[in-house]
Structure formats: C-alpha cells, structure tokens
PDB file of C-alpha atoms in Angstrom:
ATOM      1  CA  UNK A 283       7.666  10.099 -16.073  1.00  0.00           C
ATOM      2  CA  UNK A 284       9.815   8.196 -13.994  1.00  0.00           C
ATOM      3  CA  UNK A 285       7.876   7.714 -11.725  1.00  0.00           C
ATOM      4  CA  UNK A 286       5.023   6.217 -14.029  1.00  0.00           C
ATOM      5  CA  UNK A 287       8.240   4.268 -15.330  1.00  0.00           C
ATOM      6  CA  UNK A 288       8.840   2.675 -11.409  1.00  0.00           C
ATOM      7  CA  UNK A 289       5.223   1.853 -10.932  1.00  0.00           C
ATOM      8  CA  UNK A 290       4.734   0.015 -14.232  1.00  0.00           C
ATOM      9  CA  UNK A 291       8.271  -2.571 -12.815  1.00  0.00           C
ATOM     10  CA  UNK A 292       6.999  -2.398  -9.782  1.00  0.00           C
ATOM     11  CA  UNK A 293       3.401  -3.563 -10.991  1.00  0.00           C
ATOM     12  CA  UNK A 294       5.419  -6.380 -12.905  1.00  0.00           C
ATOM     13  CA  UNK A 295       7.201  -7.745  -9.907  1.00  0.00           C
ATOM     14  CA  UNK A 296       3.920  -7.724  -7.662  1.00  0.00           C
ATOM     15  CA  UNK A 297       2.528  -9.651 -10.413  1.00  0.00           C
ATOM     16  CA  UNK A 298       4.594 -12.308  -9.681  1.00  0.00           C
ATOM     17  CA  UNK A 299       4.470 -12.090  -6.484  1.00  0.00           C
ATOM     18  CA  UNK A 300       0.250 -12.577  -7.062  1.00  0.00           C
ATOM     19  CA  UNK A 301       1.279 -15.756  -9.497  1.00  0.00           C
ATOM     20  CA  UNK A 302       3.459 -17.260  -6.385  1.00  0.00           C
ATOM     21  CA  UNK A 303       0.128 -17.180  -4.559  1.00  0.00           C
ATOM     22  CA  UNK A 304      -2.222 -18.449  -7.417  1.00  0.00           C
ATOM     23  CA  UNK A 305       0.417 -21.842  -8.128  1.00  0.00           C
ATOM     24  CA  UNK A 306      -0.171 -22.664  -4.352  1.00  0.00           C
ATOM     25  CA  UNK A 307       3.265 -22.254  -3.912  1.00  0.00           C
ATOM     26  CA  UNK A 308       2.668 -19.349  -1.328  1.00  0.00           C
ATOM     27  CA  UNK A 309      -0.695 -18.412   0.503  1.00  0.00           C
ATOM     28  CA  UNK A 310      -1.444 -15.189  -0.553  1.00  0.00           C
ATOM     29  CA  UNK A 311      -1.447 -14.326   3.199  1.00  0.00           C
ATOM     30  CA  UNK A 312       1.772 -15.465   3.736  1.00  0.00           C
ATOM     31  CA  UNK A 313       3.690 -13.379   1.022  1.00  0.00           C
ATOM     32  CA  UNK A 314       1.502 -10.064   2.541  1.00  0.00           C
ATOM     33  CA  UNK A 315       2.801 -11.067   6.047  1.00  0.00           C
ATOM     34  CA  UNK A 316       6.803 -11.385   5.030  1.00  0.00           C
ATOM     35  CA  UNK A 317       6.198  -8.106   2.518  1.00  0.00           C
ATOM     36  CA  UNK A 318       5.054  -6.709   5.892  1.00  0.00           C
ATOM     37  CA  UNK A 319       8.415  -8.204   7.570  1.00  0.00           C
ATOM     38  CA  UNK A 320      10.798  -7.027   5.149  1.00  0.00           C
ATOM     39  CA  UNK A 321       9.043  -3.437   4.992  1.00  0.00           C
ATOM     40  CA  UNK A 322       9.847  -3.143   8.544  1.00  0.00           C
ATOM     41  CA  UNK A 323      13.048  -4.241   8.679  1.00  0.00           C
ATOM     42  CA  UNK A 324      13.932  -1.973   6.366  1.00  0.00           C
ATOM     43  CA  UNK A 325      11.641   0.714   8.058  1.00  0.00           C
ATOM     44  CA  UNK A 326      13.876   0.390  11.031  1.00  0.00           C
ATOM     45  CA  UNK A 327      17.278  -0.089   9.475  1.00  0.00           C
ATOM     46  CA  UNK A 328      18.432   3.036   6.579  1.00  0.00           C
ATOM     47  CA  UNK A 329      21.631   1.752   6.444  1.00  0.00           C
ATOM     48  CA  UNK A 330      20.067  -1.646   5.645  1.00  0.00           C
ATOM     49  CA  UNK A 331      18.431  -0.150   2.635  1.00  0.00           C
ATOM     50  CA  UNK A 332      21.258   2.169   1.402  1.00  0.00           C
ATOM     51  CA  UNK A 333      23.656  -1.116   1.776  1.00  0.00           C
ATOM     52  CA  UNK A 334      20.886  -3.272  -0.691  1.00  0.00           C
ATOM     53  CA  UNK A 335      20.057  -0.127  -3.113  1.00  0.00           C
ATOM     54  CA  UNK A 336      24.149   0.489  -3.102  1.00  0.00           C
ATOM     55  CA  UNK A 337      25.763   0.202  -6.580  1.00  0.00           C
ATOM     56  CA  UNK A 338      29.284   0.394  -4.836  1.00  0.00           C
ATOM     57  CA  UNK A 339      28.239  -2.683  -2.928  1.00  0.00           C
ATOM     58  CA  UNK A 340      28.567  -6.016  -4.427  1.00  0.00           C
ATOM     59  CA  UNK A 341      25.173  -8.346  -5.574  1.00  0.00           C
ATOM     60  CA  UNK A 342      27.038 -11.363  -3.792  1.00  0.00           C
ATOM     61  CA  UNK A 343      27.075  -8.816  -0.884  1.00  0.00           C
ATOM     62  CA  UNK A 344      24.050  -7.944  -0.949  1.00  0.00           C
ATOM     63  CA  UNK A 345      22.444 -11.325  -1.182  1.00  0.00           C
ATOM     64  CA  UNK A 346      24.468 -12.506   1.433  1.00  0.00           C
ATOM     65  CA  UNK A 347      22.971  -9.467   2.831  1.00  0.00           C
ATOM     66  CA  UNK A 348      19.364 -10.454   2.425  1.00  0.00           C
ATOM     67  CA  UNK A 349      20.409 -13.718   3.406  1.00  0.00           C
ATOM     68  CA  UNK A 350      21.489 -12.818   7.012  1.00  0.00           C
ATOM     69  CA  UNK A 351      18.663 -10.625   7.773  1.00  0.00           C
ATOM     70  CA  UNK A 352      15.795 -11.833   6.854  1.00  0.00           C
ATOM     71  CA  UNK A 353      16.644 -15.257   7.147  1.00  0.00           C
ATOM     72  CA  UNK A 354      14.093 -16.042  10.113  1.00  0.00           C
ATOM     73  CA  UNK A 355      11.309 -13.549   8.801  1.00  0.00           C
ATOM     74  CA  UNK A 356      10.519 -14.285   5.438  1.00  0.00           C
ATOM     75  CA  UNK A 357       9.910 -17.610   3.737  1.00  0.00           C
ATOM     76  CA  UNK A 358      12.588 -18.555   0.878  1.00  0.00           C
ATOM     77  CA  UNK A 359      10.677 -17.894  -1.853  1.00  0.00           C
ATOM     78  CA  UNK A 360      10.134 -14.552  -1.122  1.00  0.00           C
ATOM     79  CA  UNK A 361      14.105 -14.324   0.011  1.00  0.00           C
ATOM     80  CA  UNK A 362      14.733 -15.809  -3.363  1.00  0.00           C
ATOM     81  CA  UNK A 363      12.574 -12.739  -4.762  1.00  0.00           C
ATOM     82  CA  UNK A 364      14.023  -9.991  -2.207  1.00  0.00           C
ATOM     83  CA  UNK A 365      17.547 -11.408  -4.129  1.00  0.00           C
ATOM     84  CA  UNK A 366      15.974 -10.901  -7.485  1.00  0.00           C
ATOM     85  CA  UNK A 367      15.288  -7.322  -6.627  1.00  0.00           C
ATOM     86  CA  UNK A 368      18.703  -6.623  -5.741  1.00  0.00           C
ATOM     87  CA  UNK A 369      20.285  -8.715  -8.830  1.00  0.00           C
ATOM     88  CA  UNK A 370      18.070  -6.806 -11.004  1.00  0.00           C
ATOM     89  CA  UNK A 371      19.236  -3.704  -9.530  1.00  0.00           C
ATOM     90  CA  UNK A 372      15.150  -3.196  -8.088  1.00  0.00           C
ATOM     91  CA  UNK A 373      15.367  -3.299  -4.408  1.00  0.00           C
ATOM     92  CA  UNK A 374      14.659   0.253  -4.465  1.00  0.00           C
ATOM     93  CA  UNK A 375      11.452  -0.216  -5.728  1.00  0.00           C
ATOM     94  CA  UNK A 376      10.434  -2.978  -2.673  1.00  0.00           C
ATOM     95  CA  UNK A 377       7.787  -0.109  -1.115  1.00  0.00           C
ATOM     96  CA  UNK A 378       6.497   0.338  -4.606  1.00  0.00           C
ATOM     97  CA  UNK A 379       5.704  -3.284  -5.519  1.00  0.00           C
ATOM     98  CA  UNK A 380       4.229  -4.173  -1.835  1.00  0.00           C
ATOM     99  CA  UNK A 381       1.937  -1.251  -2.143  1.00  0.00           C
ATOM    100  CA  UNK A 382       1.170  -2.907  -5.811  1.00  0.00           C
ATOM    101  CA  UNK A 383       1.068  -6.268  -4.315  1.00  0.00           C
ATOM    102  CA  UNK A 384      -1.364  -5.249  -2.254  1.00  0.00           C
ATOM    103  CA  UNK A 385      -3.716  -3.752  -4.265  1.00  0.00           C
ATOM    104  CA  UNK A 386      -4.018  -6.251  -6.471  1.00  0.00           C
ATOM    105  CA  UNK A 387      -4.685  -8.648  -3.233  1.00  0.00           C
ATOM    106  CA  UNK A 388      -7.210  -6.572  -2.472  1.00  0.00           C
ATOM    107  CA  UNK A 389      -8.874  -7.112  -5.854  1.00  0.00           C
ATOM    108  CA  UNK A 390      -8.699 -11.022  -5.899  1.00  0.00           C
ATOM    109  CA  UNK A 391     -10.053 -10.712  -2.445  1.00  0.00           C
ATOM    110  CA  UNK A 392     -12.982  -7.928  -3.190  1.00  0.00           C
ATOM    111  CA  UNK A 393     -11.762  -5.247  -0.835  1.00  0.00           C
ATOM    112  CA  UNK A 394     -12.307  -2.109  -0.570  1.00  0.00           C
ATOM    113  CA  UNK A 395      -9.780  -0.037   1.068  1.00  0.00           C
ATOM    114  CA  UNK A 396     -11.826   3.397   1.785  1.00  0.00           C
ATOM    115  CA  UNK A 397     -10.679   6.616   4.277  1.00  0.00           C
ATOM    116  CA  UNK A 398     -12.981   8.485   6.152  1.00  0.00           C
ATOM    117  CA  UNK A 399     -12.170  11.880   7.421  1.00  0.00           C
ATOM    118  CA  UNK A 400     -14.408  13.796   9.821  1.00  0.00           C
ATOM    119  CA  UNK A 401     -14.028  16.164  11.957  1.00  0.00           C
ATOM    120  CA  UNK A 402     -15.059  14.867  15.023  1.00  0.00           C
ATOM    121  CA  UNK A 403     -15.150  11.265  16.394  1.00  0.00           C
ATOM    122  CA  UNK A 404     -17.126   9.310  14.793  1.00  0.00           C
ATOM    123  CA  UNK A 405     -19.147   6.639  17.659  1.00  0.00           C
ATOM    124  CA  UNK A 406     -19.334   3.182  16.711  1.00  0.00           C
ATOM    125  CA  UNK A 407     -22.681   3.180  15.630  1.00  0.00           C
ATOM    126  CA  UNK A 408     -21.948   5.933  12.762  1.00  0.00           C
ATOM    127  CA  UNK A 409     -19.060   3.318  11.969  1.00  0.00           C
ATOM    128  CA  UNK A 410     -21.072   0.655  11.531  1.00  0.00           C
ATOM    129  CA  UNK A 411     -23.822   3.059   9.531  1.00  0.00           C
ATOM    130  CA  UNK A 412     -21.238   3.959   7.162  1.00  0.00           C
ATOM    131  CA  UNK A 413     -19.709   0.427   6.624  1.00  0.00           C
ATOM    132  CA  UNK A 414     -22.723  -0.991   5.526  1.00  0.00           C
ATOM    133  CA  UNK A 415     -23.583   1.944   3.435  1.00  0.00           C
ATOM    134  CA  UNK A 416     -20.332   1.463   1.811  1.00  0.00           C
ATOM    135  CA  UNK A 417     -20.275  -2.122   1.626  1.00  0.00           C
ATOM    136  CA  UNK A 418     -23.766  -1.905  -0.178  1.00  0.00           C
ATOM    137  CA  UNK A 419     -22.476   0.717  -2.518  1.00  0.00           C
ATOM    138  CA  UNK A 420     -19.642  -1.101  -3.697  1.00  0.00           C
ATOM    139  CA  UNK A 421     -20.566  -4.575  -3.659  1.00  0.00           C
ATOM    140  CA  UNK A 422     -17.530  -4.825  -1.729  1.00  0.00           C
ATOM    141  CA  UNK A 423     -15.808  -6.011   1.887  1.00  0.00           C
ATOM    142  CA  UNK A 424     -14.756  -2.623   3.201  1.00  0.00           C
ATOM    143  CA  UNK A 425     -11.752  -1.611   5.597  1.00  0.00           C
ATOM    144  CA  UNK A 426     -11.923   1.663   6.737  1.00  0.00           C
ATOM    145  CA  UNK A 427      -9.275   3.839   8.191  1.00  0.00           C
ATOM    146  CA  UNK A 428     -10.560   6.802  10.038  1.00  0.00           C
ATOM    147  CA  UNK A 429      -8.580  10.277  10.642  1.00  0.00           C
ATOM    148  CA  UNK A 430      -9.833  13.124  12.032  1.00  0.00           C
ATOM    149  CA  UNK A 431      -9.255  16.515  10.940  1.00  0.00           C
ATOM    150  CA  UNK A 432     -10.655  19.265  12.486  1.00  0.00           C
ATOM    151  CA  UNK A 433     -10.088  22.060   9.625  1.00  0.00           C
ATOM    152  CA  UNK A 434     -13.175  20.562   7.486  1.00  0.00           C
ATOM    153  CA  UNK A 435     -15.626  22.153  10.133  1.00  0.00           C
ATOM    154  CA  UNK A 436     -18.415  18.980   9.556  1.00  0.00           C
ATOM    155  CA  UNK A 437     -19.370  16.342   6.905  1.00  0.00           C
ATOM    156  CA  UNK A 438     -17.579  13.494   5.836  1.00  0.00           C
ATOM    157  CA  UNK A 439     -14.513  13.113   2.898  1.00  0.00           C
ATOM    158  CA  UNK A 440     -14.383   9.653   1.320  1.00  0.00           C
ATOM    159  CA  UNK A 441     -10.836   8.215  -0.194  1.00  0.00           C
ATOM    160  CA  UNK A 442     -10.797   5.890  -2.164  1.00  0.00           C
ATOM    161  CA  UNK A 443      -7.418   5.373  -4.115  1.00  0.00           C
ATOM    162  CA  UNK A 444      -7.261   8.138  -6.850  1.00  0.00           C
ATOM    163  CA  UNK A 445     -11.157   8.638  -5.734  1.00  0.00           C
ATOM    164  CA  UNK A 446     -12.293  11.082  -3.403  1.00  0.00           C
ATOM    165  CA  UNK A 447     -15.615  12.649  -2.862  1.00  0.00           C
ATOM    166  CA  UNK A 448     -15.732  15.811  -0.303  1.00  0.00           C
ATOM    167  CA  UNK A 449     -19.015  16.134   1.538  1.00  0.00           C
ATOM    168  CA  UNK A 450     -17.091  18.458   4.025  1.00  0.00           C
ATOM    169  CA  UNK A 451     -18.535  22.311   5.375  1.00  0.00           C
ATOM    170  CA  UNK A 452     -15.296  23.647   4.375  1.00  0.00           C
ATOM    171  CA  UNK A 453     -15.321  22.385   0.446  1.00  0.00           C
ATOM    172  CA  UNK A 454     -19.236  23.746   0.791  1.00  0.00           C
ATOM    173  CA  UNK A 455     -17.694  27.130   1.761  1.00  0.00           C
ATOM    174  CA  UNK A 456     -14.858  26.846  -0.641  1.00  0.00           C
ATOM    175  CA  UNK A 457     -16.966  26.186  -3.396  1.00  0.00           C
ATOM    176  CA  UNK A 458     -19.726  29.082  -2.412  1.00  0.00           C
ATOM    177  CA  UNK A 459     -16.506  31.138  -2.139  1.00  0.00           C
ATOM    178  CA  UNK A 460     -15.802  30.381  -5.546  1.00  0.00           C
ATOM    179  CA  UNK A 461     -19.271  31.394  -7.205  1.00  0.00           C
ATOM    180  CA  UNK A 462     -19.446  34.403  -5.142  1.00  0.00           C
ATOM    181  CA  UNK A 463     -16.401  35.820  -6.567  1.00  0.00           C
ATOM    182  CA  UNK A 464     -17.680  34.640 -10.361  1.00  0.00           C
TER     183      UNK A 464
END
C-alpha cells in the first residue's frame, strides 16, 4: 500500500516535471539529462542522500545542500525542483519520480522500452530481425536491452514493463511439467 501510495506522488511530481518540458521552459532532453546527473550523484554519495532524506537535518540545510552540489550539473529549474522535494519532505522519492519521468517521456516520444533475454548471444543480424519485428508490432520506436541468461536453455523472453511473454525451452518444460503431473 505504501508503496502504491509513493508511486502515485511520485507520478505527480514527474508530471510536472513533463509540464516544465511542454511550457518550453525546459527541453524535455535536458530535464532527462540533469535527472540522470542528480541520480548519480546521489548513486555515488549515501551520505549525500541520508543528509537530504534526514528529518534531523534542517530544509535550509538541505537546500543549501542541493545548492552546493549540484550547482554545476543541473539547470535551476530543476535545482529549484530537487529543493521542492526536500521542502516537501519527498527527496526520498527522487528514484521513483525519474523512473516516472521517464516513462511518461517515453510515451510523448512513442518508445518502446522492451528486454530481450536469450540464452546465447544474439548476432547483429537477429538484433536487427527482432527490432523491426517489434517496431512493426507496436507501432513503436524500440530500445532494446539485451541480457543473457543461460538457465532458459533456448527461445527468447520479451519484457515489456508489467508485460512479459516467455517463449523460453525452460517455461516449455515447466509448463509440460505442470500437465504431466495434472
């Protein structure tokens, strides 16, 4: 629950991250590249994070926090919004609303952001093969992220946010497994 609770802030916040971008204030592209900055920043720093998500420290700390670091990397509109956060007691939720922020850039744009695990290398013409395939299919620009994992014997598994079809040997076997014992 409160995680569904985090998600729905954290889908406001991107939200107006997204309207920053649509009044030209912000390329869209910009925002995504600070988001980017600030996420490693903060990737590389934990005590950077505990001192913003802190309720012991002070918000005029903490802004003068966010001031200091990311006062090169980010543009001040999204320093403004990184002070917001921490006002609002939200910094905590910063992973949250880029991972919002950029699905919902993805949608404006028409991507589709897709995984593809095999279990073997895949060469670059069964890249290409399955781009278009999926481009085609989904009416869609496609970035693909391939992983390899070795346990599915052969096939293919497709992931696709909370979508995920499994045209692996092993889910074959699992599932023949299953109707044997029925």
């Amino acid at each position: 629950m409160n995680n569904d609770k985090n998600i729905l802030i954290a889908q406001r916040y991107a939200e107006s991250l997204i309207e920053f971008g649509r009044d030209g204030k912000l390329s869209y592209m910009s925002i995504s590249t600070d988001l980017a900055n600030v996420l490693t920043i903060i990737s590389h720093s934990k005590d950077l994070f505990e001192a913003l998500t802190n309720p012991l420290v002070t918000v005029a700390d903490k802004k003068a926090i966010v001031d200091k670091v990311f006062e090169q990397d980010v543009d001040v509109l999204v320093k403004n919004f990184l002070k917001l956060l921490v006002e609002k007691n939200r910094f905590n939720l910063i992973c949250d609303i880029v991972k919002v922020y950029n699905s919902l850039l993805d949608d404006i744009n028409e991507v589709a952001r897709v995984e593809v695990v095999s279990a073997v290398e895949l060469n670059d013409m069964e890249k290409n093969s399955i781009q278009d395939k999926l481009a085609e299919k989904l009416n869609k620009q496609i970035s693909i992220k391939y992983k390899i994992d070795e346990s599915i014997i052969a096939g293919l598994i497709f992931k696709m946010g909370d979508d995920i079809i499994d045209m692996s040997v092993a889910h074959k076997l699992e599932d023949y497994k299953k109707a044997i014992i029925k």
